[in-house]
PDB file of C-alpha atoms in Angstrom:
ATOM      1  CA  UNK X   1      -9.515  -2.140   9.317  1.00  0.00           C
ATOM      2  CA  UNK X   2     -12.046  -4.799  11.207  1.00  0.00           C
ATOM      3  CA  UNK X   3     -15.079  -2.646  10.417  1.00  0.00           C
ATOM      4  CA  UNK X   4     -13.673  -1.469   6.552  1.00  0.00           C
ATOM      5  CA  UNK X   5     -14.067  -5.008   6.210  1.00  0.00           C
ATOM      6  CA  UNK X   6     -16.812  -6.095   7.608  1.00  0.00           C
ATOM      7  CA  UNK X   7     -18.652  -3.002   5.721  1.00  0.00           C
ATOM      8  CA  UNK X   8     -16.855  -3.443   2.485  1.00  0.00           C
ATOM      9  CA  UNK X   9     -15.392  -7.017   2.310  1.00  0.00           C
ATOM     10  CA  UNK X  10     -11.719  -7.503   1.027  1.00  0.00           C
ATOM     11  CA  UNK X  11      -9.810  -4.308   1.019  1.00  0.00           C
ATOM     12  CA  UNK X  12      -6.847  -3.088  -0.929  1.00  0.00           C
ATOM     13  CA  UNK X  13      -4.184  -0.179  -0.256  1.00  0.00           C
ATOM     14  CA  UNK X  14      -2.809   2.111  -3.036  1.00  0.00           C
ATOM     15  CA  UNK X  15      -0.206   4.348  -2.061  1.00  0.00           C
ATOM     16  CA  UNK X  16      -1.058   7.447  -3.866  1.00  0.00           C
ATOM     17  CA  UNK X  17       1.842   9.519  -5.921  1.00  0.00           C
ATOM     18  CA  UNK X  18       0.701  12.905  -4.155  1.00  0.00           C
ATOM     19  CA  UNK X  19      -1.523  14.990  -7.056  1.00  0.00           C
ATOM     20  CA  UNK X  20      -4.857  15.279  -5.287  1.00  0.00           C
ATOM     21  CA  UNK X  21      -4.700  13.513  -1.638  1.00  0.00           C
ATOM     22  CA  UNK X  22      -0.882  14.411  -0.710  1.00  0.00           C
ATOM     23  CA  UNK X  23       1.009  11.093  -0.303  1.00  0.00           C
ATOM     24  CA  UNK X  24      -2.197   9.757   1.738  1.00  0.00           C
ATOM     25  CA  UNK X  25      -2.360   6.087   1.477  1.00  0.00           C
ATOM     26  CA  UNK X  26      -5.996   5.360  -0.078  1.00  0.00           C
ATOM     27  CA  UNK X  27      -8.056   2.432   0.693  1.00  0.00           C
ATOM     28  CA  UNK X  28     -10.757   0.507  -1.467  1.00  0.00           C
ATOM     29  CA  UNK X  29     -12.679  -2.215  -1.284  1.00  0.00           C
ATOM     30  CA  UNK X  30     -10.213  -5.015  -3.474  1.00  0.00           C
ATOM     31  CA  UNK X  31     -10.701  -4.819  -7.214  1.00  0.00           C
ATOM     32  CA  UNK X  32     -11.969  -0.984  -7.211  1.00  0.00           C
ATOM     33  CA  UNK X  33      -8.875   0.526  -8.407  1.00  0.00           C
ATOM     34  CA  UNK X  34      -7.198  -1.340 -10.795  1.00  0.00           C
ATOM     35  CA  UNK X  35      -3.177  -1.756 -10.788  1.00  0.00           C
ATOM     36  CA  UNK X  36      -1.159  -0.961 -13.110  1.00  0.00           C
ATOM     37  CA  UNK X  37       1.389  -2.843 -15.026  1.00  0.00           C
ATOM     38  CA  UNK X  38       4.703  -1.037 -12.769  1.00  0.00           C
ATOM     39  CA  UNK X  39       2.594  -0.817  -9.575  1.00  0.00           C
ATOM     40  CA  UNK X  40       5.021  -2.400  -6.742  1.00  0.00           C
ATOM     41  CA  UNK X  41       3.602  -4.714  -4.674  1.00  0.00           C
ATOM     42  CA  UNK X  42       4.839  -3.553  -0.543  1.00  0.00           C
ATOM     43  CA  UNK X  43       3.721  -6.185   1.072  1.00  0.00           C
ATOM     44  CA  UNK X  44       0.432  -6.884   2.995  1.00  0.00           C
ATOM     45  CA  UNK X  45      -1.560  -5.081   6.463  1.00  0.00           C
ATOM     46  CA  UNK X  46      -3.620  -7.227   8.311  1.00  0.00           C
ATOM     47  CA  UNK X  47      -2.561 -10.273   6.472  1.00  0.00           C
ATOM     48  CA  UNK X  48      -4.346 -10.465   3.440  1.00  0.00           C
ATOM     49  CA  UNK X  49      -4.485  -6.482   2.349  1.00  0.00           C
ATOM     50  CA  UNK X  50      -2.381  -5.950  -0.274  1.00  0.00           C
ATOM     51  CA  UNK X  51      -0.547  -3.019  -0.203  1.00  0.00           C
ATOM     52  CA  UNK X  52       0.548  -1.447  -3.695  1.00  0.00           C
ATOM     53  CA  UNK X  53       2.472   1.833  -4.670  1.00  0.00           C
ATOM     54  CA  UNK X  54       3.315   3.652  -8.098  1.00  0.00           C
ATOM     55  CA  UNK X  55       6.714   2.901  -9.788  1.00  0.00           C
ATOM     56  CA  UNK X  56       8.302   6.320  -9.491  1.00  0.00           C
ATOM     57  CA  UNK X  57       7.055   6.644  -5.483  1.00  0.00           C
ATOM     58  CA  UNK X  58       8.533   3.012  -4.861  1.00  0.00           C
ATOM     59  CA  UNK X  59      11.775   4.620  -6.175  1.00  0.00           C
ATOM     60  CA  UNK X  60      11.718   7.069  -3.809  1.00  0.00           C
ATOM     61  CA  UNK X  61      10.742   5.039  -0.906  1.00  0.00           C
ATOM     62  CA  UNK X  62      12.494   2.381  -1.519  1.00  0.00           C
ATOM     63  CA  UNK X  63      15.048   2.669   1.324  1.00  0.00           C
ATOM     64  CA  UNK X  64      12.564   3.410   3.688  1.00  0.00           C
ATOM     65  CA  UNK X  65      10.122   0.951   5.686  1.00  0.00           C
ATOM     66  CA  UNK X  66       6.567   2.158   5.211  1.00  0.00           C
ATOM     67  CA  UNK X  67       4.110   1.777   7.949  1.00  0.00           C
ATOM     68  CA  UNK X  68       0.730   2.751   7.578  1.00  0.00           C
ATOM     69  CA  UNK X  69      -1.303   4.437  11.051  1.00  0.00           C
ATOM     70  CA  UNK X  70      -4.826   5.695  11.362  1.00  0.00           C
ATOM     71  CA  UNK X  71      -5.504   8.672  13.528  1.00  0.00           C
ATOM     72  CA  UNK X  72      -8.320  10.869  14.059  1.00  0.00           C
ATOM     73  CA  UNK X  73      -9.106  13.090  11.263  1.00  0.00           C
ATOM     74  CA  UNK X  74     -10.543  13.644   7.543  1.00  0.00           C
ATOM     75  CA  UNK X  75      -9.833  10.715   5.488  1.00  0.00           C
ATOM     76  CA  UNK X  76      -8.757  11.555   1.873  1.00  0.00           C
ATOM     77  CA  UNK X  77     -12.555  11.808  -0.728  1.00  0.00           C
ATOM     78  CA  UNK X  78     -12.228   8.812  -2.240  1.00  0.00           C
ATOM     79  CA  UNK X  79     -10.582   6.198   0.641  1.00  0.00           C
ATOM     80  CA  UNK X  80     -12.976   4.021   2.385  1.00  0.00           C
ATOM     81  CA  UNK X  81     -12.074   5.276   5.973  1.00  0.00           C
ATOM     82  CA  UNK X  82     -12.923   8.840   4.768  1.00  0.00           C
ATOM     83  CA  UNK X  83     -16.859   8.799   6.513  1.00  0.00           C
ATOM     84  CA  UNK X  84     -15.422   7.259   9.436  1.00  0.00           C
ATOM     85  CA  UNK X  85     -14.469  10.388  11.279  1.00  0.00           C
ATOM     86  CA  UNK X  86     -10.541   8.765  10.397  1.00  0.00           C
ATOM     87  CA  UNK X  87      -7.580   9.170   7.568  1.00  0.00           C
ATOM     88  CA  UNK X  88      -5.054   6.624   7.101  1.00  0.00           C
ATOM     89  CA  UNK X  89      -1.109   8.053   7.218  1.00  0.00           C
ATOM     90  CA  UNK X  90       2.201   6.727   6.649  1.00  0.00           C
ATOM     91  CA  UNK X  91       4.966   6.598   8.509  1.00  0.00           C
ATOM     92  CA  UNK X  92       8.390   6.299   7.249  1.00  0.00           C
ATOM     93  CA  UNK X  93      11.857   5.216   8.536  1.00  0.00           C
ATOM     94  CA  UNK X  94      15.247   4.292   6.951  1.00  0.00           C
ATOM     95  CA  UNK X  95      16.117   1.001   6.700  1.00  0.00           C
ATOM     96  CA  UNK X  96      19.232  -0.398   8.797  1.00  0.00           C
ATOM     97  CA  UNK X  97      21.978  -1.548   6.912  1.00  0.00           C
ATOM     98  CA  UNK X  98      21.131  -4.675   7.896  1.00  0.00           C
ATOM     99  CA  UNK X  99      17.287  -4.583   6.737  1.00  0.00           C
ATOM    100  CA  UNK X 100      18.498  -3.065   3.336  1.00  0.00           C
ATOM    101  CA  UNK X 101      20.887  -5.646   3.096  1.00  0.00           C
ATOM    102  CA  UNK X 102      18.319  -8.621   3.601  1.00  0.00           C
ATOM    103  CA  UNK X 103      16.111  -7.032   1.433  1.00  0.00           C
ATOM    104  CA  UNK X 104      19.014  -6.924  -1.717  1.00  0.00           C
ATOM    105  CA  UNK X 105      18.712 -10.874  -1.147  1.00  0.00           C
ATOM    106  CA  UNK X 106      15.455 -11.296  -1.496  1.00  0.00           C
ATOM    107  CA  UNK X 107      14.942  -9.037  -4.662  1.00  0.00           C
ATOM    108  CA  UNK X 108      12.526  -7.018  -6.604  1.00  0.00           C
ATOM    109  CA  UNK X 109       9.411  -7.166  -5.085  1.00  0.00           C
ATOM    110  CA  UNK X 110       6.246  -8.504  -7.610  1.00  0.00           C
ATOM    111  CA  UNK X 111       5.113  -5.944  -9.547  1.00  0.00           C
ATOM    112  CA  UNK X 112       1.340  -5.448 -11.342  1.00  0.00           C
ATOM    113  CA  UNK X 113       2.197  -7.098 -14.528  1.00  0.00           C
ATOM    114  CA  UNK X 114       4.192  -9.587 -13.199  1.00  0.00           C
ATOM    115  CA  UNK X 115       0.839 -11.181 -11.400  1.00  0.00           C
ATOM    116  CA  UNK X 116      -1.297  -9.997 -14.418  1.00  0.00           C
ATOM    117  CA  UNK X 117       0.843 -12.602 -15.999  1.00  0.00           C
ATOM    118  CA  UNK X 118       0.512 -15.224 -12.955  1.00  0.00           C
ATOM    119  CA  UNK X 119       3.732 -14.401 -11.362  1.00  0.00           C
ATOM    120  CA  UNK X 120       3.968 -14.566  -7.745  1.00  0.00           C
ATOM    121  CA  UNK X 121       0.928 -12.260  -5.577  1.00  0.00           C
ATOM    122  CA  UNK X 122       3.483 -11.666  -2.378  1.00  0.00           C
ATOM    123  CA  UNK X 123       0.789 -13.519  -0.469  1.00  0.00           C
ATOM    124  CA  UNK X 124       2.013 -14.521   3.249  1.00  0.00           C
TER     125      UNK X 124
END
């Protein structure tokens, strides 16, 4: 992530819906792909990259906590990392009942319309 940034300046994640590049989470340089209005905002890597994911994937993975890994291999054609000899994955686990629980409290996360219309950005 240091040297994506340093190379490309602020980075975003989009958690791709699995036509082309699997379920590979693809990185860009922030403002390259452009979110749409039902995008879900995750959360944020590295403190300030946004991490965002398709309606109908968040849906699926919504009970699970999403952790995105690098390991040695061919990134996906149009992420960032893909020249770097290195392909970003995710990892997945279910939720405790207590993490699912805490997470019904807090709510719908923001979603890409929502901060379109200057709603909250999920920003730590």
């Amino acid at each position: 992530m240091a040297r994506l940034k340093v190379q490309h300046g602020p980075l975003m994640f989009h958690q791709s819906g699995g036509c082309c590049d699997g379920s590979a989470p693809m990185c860009f340089q922030a403002g390259e792909f452009r979110v749409g209005g039902q995008d879900v905002l995750l959360g944020h890597v590295s403190d300030d990259v946004p991490v965002w994911i398709g309606a109908a994937q968040f849906e699926y993975w919504r009970h699970t906590q999403i952790t995105i890994d690098v390991v040695p291999g061919r990134g996906a054609g149009m992420s960032l990392e893909a020249p770097e000899g290195v392909r970003f994955i995710v990892r997945s686990r279910v939720f405790t009942d207590e993490e699912a629980e805490l997470l019904e409290k807090a709510g719908e996360p923001p979603r890409g319309d929502a901060i379109a219309l200057g709603g909250t950005t999920g920003a730590p």
